[in-house]
mmCIF file of C-alpha atoms in Angstrom:
data_model
loop_
_atom_site.group_PDB
_atom_site.id
_atom_site.type_symbol
_atom_site.label_atom_id
_atom_site.label_comp_id
_atom_site.label_asym_id
_atom_site.label_seq_id
_atom_site.Cartn_x
_atom_site.Cartn_y
_atom_site.Cartn_z
ATOM 1 C CA MET O 24 0.017 0.003 -0.031
ATOM 2 C CA PRO O 25 1.502 3.428 -0.969
ATOM 3 C CA ARG O 26 2.524 5.614 1.872
ATOM 4 C CA GLN O 27 0.344 8.740 2.322
ATOM 5 C CA GLU O 28 2.097 11.959 1.543
ATOM 6 C CA LEU O 29 2.077 14.304 4.530
ATOM 7 C CA GLU O 30 1.313 17.923 4.079
ATOM 8 C CA TYR O 31 1.712 21.064 6.192
ATOM 9 C CA PRO O 32 -1.559 22.768 7.177
ATOM 10 C CA ASN O 33 -2.718 25.689 5.031
ATOM 11 C CA GLU O 34 -2.641 28.804 7.207
ATOM 12 C CA SER O 35 -3.516 32.332 5.951
ATOM 13 C CA TYR O 36 0.116 33.325 6.211
ATOM 14 C CA SER O 37 1.542 30.256 4.442
ATOM 15 C CA THR O 38 -0.972 29.618 1.579
ATOM 16 C CA VAL O 39 0.310 30.359 -1.899
ATOM 17 C CA LYS O 40 -2.301 32.785 -3.308
ATOM 18 C CA ARG O 41 -0.956 34.221 -6.629
ATOM 19 C CA LEU O 42 -0.501 31.461 -9.254
ATOM 20 C CA SER O 43 -1.649 28.963 -6.654
ATOM 21 C CA ALA O 44 -1.161 26.066 -9.095
ATOM 22 C CA ARG O 45 2.520 26.344 -8.378
ATOM 23 C CA GLY O 46 2.031 25.851 -4.655
ATOM 24 C CA ARG O 47 3.223 22.710 -2.894
ATOM 25 C CA TYR O 48 2.540 21.739 0.733
ATOM 26 C CA SER O 49 4.006 18.237 1.008
ATOM 27 C CA LEU O 50 6.632 17.776 3.698
ATOM 28 C CA GLN O 51 8.896 15.876 1.167
ATOM 29 C CA THR O 52 9.031 18.761 -1.349
ATOM 30 C CA ILE O 53 9.513 21.501 1.206
ATOM 31 C CA HIS O 54 12.144 19.742 3.215
ATOM 32 C CA GLN O 55 14.079 18.767 0.045
ATOM 33 C CA ILE O 56 14.242 22.402 -0.966
ATOM 34 C CA VAL O 57 15.423 23.526 2.429
ATOM 35 C CA ASN O 58 17.973 20.807 2.849
ATOM 36 C CA SER O 59 19.506 21.351 -0.566
ATOM 37 C CA SER O 60 19.990 25.081 0.078
ATOM 38 C CA GLN O 61 23.453 25.972 1.196
ATOM 39 C CA MET O 62 22.247 29.234 2.778
ATOM 40 C CA LEU O 63 18.910 29.906 4.455
ATOM 41 C CA HIS O 64 17.515 33.315 5.297
ATOM 42 C CA VAL O 65 15.972 33.530 8.719
ATOM 43 C CA SER O 66 13.622 36.402 9.662
ATOM 44 C CA PHE O 67 12.517 37.485 13.124
ATOM 45 C CA ASN O 68 11.422 40.521 15.051
ATOM 46 C CA SER O 69 13.783 42.301 17.364
ATOM 47 C CA PRO O 70 12.443 44.650 20.042
ATOM 48 C CA ASP O 71 15.241 47.231 19.402
ATOM 49 C CA SER O 72 14.390 47.655 15.653
ATOM 50 C CA PRO O 73 11.358 48.828 13.766
ATOM 51 C CA PHE O 74 12.156 46.451 11.001
ATOM 52 C CA PRO O 75 12.271 42.633 10.865
ATOM 53 C CA ALA O 76 15.872 41.271 10.944
ATOM 54 C CA ILE O 77 16.987 38.869 8.241
ATOM 55 C CA LEU O 78 20.073 36.664 8.714
ATOM 56 C CA PRO O 79 21.822 34.242 6.413
ATOM 57 C CA MET O 80 22.276 31.000 8.384
ATOM 58 C CA ILE O 81 23.342 27.385 7.827
ATOM 59 C CA GLY O 82 20.733 24.815 8.767
ATOM 60 C CA GLN O 83 19.295 21.393 8.094
ATOM 61 C CA MET O 84 16.072 19.524 8.728
ATOM 62 C CA GLY O 85 16.394 16.373 10.902
ATOM 63 C CA SER O 86 15.048 14.513 13.907
ATOM 64 C CA PHE O 87 17.153 13.769 16.983
ATOM 65 C CA ASP O 88 14.439 11.530 18.416
ATOM 66 C CA ARG O 89 14.033 9.649 15.141
ATOM 67 C CA PRO O 90 17.417 9.767 13.313
ATOM 68 C CA SER O 91 16.196 7.421 10.549
ATOM 69 C CA ALA O 92 13.248 9.668 9.605
ATOM 70 C CA ASP O 93 13.223 10.649 5.930
ATOM 71 C CA LEU O 94 12.369 13.984 4.317
ATOM 72 C CA GLY O 95 8.699 13.091 4.111
ATOM 73 C CA ASP O 96 8.392 12.766 7.897
ATOM 74 C CA VAL O 97 7.727 15.463 10.523
ATOM 75 C CA LEU O 98 11.161 17.037 11.216
ATOM 76 C CA GLU O 99 12.697 19.943 13.094
ATOM 77 C CA LEU O 100 15.064 22.544 11.626
ATOM 78 C CA TYR O 101 18.441 22.957 13.248
ATOM 79 C CA LEU O 102 20.279 26.236 12.855
ATOM 80 C CA HIS O 103 23.908 26.881 13.674
ATOM 81 C CA GLY O 104 24.826 30.166 15.380
ATOM 82 C CA TYR O 105 27.414 31.967 17.552
ATOM 83 C CA VAL O 106 26.667 31.884 21.250
ATOM 84 C CA SER O 107 26.274 35.728 21.680
ATOM 85 C CA SER O 108 24.580 36.544 18.338
ATOM 86 C CA ARG O 109 21.348 38.552 18.420
ATOM 87 C CA ILE O 110 19.062 35.682 17.400
ATOM 88 C CA ILE O 111 20.587 33.402 20.067
ATOM 89 C CA ASN O 112 20.161 36.068 22.764
ATOM 90 C CA LEU O 113 16.549 36.770 21.750
ATOM 91 C CA THR O 114 15.812 32.986 21.799
ATOM 92 C CA ARG O 115 17.339 32.715 25.209
ATOM 93 C CA ALA O 116 15.253 35.647 26.453
ATOM 94 C CA SER O 117 11.923 34.762 24.688
ATOM 95 C CA PRO O 118 9.113 34.981 27.264
ATOM 96 C CA SER O 119 7.505 31.784 28.407
ATOM 97 C CA ASP O 120 3.822 32.473 27.876
ATOM 98 C CA PRO O 121 1.991 29.268 28.818
ATOM 99 C CA SER O 122 -0.747 30.191 26.389
ATOM 100 C CA ALA O 123 1.608 30.616 23.406
ATOM 101 C CA PRO O 124 3.983 28.161 21.621
ATOM 102 C CA LYS O 125 7.443 28.053 23.294
ATOM 103 C CA GLY O 126 10.292 29.829 21.553
ATOM 104 C CA LEU O 127 11.204 32.701 19.315
ATOM 105 C CA PRO O 128 8.797 33.085 16.294
ATOM 106 C CA LEU O 129 10.707 33.086 13.016
ATOM 107 C CA SER O 130 10.352 32.533 9.287
ATOM 108 C CA VAL O 131 12.893 30.675 7.129
ATOM 109 C CA ALA O 132 13.252 31.000 3.353
ATOM 110 C CA ALA O 133 15.159 28.865 0.861
ATOM 111 C CA SER O 134 15.293 29.134 -2.910
ATOM 112 C CA HIS O 135 17.012 27.754 -5.998
ATOM 113 C CA VAL O 136 17.046 29.383 -9.490
ATOM 114 C CA ASP O 137 16.884 26.769 -12.259
ATOM 115 C CA GLY O 138 16.502 28.898 -15.352
ATOM 116 C CA LEU O 139 16.081 32.349 -17.014
ATOM 117 C CA VAL O 140 12.699 32.284 -18.768
ATOM 118 C CA LEU O 141 12.974 34.714 -21.730
ATOM 119 C CA ALA O 142 9.601 35.691 -23.346
ATOM 120 C CA LEU O 143 8.397 37.962 -26.101
ATOM 121 C CA THR O 144 7.560 40.805 -23.813
ATOM 122 C CA PRO O 145 9.310 42.164 -20.648
ATOM 123 C CA ASN O 146 6.180 41.486 -18.528
ATOM 124 C CA SER O 147 6.210 37.773 -19.468
ATOM 125 C CA HIS O 148 9.817 37.183 -18.473
ATOM 126 C CA SER O 149 10.260 34.967 -15.427
ATOM 127 C CA LEU O 150 12.533 32.443 -13.702
ATOM 128 C CA ASN O 151 12.253 28.674 -13.231
ATOM 129 C CA TYR O 152 12.686 28.211 -9.475
ATOM 130 C CA ARG O 153 12.119 26.210 -6.379
ATOM 131 C CA SER O 154 11.272 28.094 -3.183
ATOM 132 C CA ALA O 155 10.131 27.166 0.305
ATOM 133 C CA VAL O 156 9.165 29.010 3.454
ATOM 134 C CA LEU O 157 8.893 27.575 6.944
ATOM 135 C CA PHE O 158 7.261 29.119 9.976
ATOM 136 C CA GLY O 159 8.129 27.968 13.490
ATOM 137 C CA HIS O 160 9.376 28.665 16.974
ATOM 138 C CA ALA O 161 13.119 28.400 17.932
ATOM 139 C CA THR O 162 14.513 27.180 21.226
ATOM 140 C CA LEU O 163 18.089 26.643 22.298
ATOM 141 C CA VAL O 164 19.387 23.077 22.246
ATOM 142 C CA THR O 165 20.905 22.358 25.677
ATOM 143 C CA ASP O 166 21.293 18.617 25.664
ATOM 144 C CA VAL O 167 24.834 17.828 24.672
ATOM 145 C CA ALA O 168 23.916 14.697 22.605
ATOM 146 C CA GLU O 169 21.377 16.512 20.679
ATOM 147 C CA LYS O 170 23.735 19.461 20.057
ATOM 148 C CA LEU O 171 26.394 17.074 18.721
ATOM 149 C CA TYR O 172 23.776 15.407 16.535
ATOM 150 C CA ALA O 173 22.789 18.801 15.060
ATOM 151 C CA MET O 174 26.365 19.905 14.533
ATOM 152 C CA GLU O 175 27.141 16.677 12.692
ATOM 153 C CA LEU O 176 23.976 16.994 10.684
ATOM 154 C CA ILE O 177 24.784 20.535 9.542
ATOM 155 C CA THR O 178 28.471 19.751 8.888
ATOM 156 C CA ASN O 179 27.576 16.785 6.717
ATOM 157 C CA ALA O 180 25.114 18.943 4.844
ATOM 158 C CA ILE O 181 28.052 21.183 3.661
ATOM 159 C CA VAL O 182 29.887 18.108 2.352
ATOM 160 C CA PRO O 183 28.515 14.617 2.971
ATOM 161 C CA ASP O 184 30.740 12.577 5.358
ATOM 162 C CA ARG O 185 32.810 15.635 6.261
ATOM 163 C CA TRP O 186 32.196 15.377 10.041
ATOM 164 C CA ARG O 187 34.275 12.169 10.491
ATOM 165 C CA HIS O 188 37.055 13.492 8.315
ATOM 166 C CA THR O 189 37.734 16.378 10.717
ATOM 167 C CA ARG O 190 38.977 16.713 14.316
ATOM 168 C CA VAL O 191 35.989 15.465 16.318
ATOM 169 C CA PRO O 192 34.378 15.761 18.750
ATOM 170 C CA PRO O 193 34.590 19.568 19.190
ATOM 171 C CA ASN O 194 36.510 20.645 22.292
ATOM 172 C CA ALA O 195 35.000 22.361 25.289
ATOM 173 C CA ALA O 196 35.760 25.920 24.000
ATOM 174 C CA GLU O 197 34.115 25.085 20.635
ATOM 175 C CA MET O 198 31.041 23.660 22.302
ATOM 176 C CA GLN O 199 30.735 26.673 24.550
ATOM 177 C CA SER O 200 31.093 29.266 21.726
ATOM 178 C CA THR O 201 28.662 27.519 19.431
ATOM 179 C CA SER O 202 24.805 27.491 19.876
ATOM 180 C CA VAL O 203 22.226 25.479 18.037
ATOM 181 C CA LEU O 204 18.611 26.362 17.603
ATOM 182 C CA ARG O 205 15.871 23.792 17.228
ATOM 183 C CA VAL O 206 12.939 25.152 15.239
ATOM 184 C CA ARG O 207 9.687 23.284 15.690
ATOM 185 C CA ILE O 208 7.788 23.896 12.442
ATOM 186 C CA ALA O 209 4.209 25.108 12.635
ATOM 187 C CA THR O 210 3.599 25.113 8.902
ATOM 188 C CA GLY O 211 5.329 25.698 5.563
ATOM 189 C CA SER O 212 4.761 25.909 1.839
ATOM 190 C CA ALA O 213 6.705 25.804 -1.404
ATOM 191 C CA LYS O 214 6.259 27.486 -4.805
ATOM 192 C CA ILE O 215 7.815 26.032 -7.928
ATOM 193 C CA ARG O 216 7.955 27.287 -11.527
ATOM 194 C CA THR O 217 8.997 25.025 -14.414
ATOM 195 C CA GLY O 218 8.598 25.092 -18.122
ATOM 196 C CA ALA O 219 8.882 27.389 -21.114
ATOM 197 C CA PRO O 220 7.799 31.024 -21.571
ATOM 198 C CA HIS O 221 4.153 31.906 -21.504
ATOM 199 C CA ASP O 222 3.090 34.782 -23.708
ATOM 200 C CA GLU O 223 -0.202 36.450 -24.587
ATOM 201 C CA ARG O 224 -2.027 34.770 -27.526
ATOM 202 C CA GLY O 225 -1.900 38.002 -29.584
ATOM 203 C CA ASP O 226 1.861 38.109 -29.303
ATOM 204 C CA VAL O 227 2.315 34.392 -30.085
ATOM 205 C CA GLU O 228 0.295 34.916 -33.287
ATOM 206 C CA ASP O 229 2.436 37.839 -34.444
ATOM 207 C CA GLU O 230 4.809 36.209 -36.989
ATOM 208 C CA GLY O 231 6.919 39.393 -37.174
ATOM 209 C CA LEU O 232 7.499 39.324 -33.447
ATOM 210 C CA LEU O 233 8.262 35.661 -33.446
ATOM 211 C CA GLU O 234 10.949 36.095 -36.057
ATOM 212 C CA ARG O 235 12.505 39.087 -34.311
ATOM 213 C CA VAL O 236 12.557 38.121 -30.592
ATOM 214 C CA TRP O 237 14.338 34.968 -29.265
ATOM 215 C CA THR O 238 12.348 33.089 -26.692
ATOM 216 C CA GLY O 239 13.242 30.130 -24.528
ATOM 217 C CA VAL O 240 14.939 29.103 -21.291
ATOM 218 C CA VAL O 241 18.557 29.465 -20.236
ATOM 219 C CA PRO O 242 19.173 26.635 -17.609
ATOM 220 C CA VAL O 243 20.899 27.929 -14.485
ATOM 221 C CA TYR O 244 22.848 25.617 -12.174
ATOM 222 C CA GLN O 245 25.658 25.739 -9.665
ATOM 223 C CA VAL O 246 29.017 24.129 -10.529
ATOM 224 C CA PHE O 247 31.634 23.183 -8.031
ATOM 225 C CA GLY O 248 35.141 23.967 -9.232
ATOM 226 C CA GLU O 249 38.407 22.099 -8.579
ATOM 227 C CA PRO O 250 39.202 22.178 -4.792
ATOM 228 C CA VAL O 251 42.045 24.611 -3.914
ATOM 229 C CA PRO O 252 44.302 23.475 -0.997
ATOM 230 C CA GLY O 253 44.565 25.823 2.001
ATOM 231 C CA PRO O 254 47.866 27.470 3.058
ATOM 232 C CA TYR O 255 48.682 24.789 5.730
ATOM 233 C CA ASN O 256 47.155 21.757 4.024
ATOM 234 C CA LYS O 257 49.550 18.798 3.911
ATOM 235 C CA VAL O 258 47.135 16.168 2.501
ATOM 236 C CA GLU O 259 48.272 15.073 -0.900
ATOM 237 C CA GLY O 260 45.543 15.175 -3.547
ATOM 238 C CA VAL O 261 41.839 15.778 -3.044
ATOM 239 C CA PRO O 262 40.092 13.210 -0.742
ATOM 240 C CA GLY O 263 37.876 10.764 -2.632
ATOM 241 C CA TYR O 264 34.708 11.643 -0.711
ATOM 242 C CA LEU O 265 35.122 15.295 -1.672
ATOM 243 C CA LYS O 266 35.803 14.579 -5.375
ATOM 244 C CA GLU O 267 32.809 12.276 -5.484
ATOM 245 C CA TYR O 268 30.460 14.813 -3.890
ATOM 246 C CA ALA O 269 31.511 17.632 -6.232
ATOM 247 C CA ARG O 270 31.152 15.385 -9.267
ATOM 248 C CA GLU O 271 27.672 14.091 -8.280
ATOM 249 C CA ALA O 272 26.458 17.544 -7.154
ATOM 250 C CA ASN O 273 27.387 19.048 -10.482
ATOM 251 C CA VAL O 274 25.560 16.342 -12.392
ATOM 252 C CA ASP O 275 22.524 16.629 -10.206
ATOM 253 C CA SER O 276 22.433 20.428 -10.407
ATOM 254 C CA LYS O 277 22.620 20.412 -14.161
ATOM 255 C CA ARG O 278 19.993 17.761 -14.490
ATOM 256 C CA ALA O 279 17.532 19.643 -12.221
ATOM 257 C CA ALA O 280 17.914 22.865 -14.326
ATOM 258 C CA GLU O 281 17.456 21.018 -17.551
ATOM 259 C CA GLU O 282 14.441 19.020 -16.296
ATOM 260 C CA ALA O 283 12.889 22.316 -15.129
ATOM 261 C CA VAL O 284 12.608 23.370 -18.731
ATOM 262 C CA VAL O 285 9.865 20.735 -19.183
ATOM 263 C CA GLU O 286 6.440 21.878 -18.033
ATOM 264 C CA GLU O 287 5.196 20.163 -14.832
ATOM 265 C CA ALA O 288 1.460 19.691 -14.502
ATOM 266 C CA PRO O 289 -0.007 20.951 -11.180
ATOM 267 C CA LYS O 290 -0.491 18.213 -8.652
ATOM 268 C CA LYS O 291 -3.839 17.332 -7.188
ATOM 269 C CA GLY O 292 -4.317 19.042 -3.850
ATOM 270 C CA SER O 293 -1.580 21.612 -4.553
ATOM 271 C CA GLY O 294 -3.898 24.525 -4.142
ATOM 272 C CA ALA O 295 -4.638 24.983 -7.884
ATOM 273 C CA GLU O 296 -7.734 26.912 -8.719
#
C-alpha cells in the first residue's frame, strides 16, 4: 500500500495565493528544497528595531528523536549560530507565555534558481525556481547529545561525510562558543515554476514578433570547481569523498535545471484553482 504523503496545514500566512497552481505543501518537497539550500534566510522581530531582521544562516532538517526519519516525515530545523549573536540572545530571552507556543517566532526561506525564462515581452519574463518558506518557533538546544547530533547533521550537509574527516568531537571551548537552535515547524509551503515562456495569444500569433525576438529558457545551475588546497594543508591530492560529492552535485544540479525546462502539471491538492 503506498505511503500517504504528509502535508503542512494551510494557514492564511503560508498559503500560496498568486498562481496557486505552483503551490506545494508536501513535507517531502518543502524539506528537500530547504536541505539542498546551502544558505537559509531567517527572519525574526527584534524589540530594538522597527524592521524585521534577516540573517543568512546554515541549517538542516532532521530529527534527533528519530534519526532514521526521511524527508517526508515530521522534522525539526536545526540552525547553527554563535553563542552571543542577536538571534541566540533573543531566543534565550523569549518570554515563556504558557498560552503561546514556546520559543522565538521566526520564518525561514530557501530558494533555487533553475532557469532564465525569456519571453516575447518584458512582462512575461520569469525564472524557473524552487522556493520554500517555513514558519516555526526556535528554542536553544541544551542537551549535549542533541547538540552534537545537530552539529554533525549541519556539517555533513555542507559536504557529505565531512564530520568524521575532521577533528571530532569539538573541544569544550568550541562547544561553549557555538549555539544550536531547534525550530519546531508550525507550517510551511513551497512554490515552484517550471517550463517554457508563457506569452499572450496575440503576441504568439504575431509572426513578425516571433521572427524578431528569441524566446526560450537558459538553464541555471551551480557548478563546484576544482578544490584549492589551503595554506597549511599537507594532505596530498583531493580526498575521494570530496571529489565524488563535487562530481555528483554538479551532475544533479545540471539535471535539475534541464528538467525544469519541461512543463510540470499541477499536482492534485496543490492549491490549484
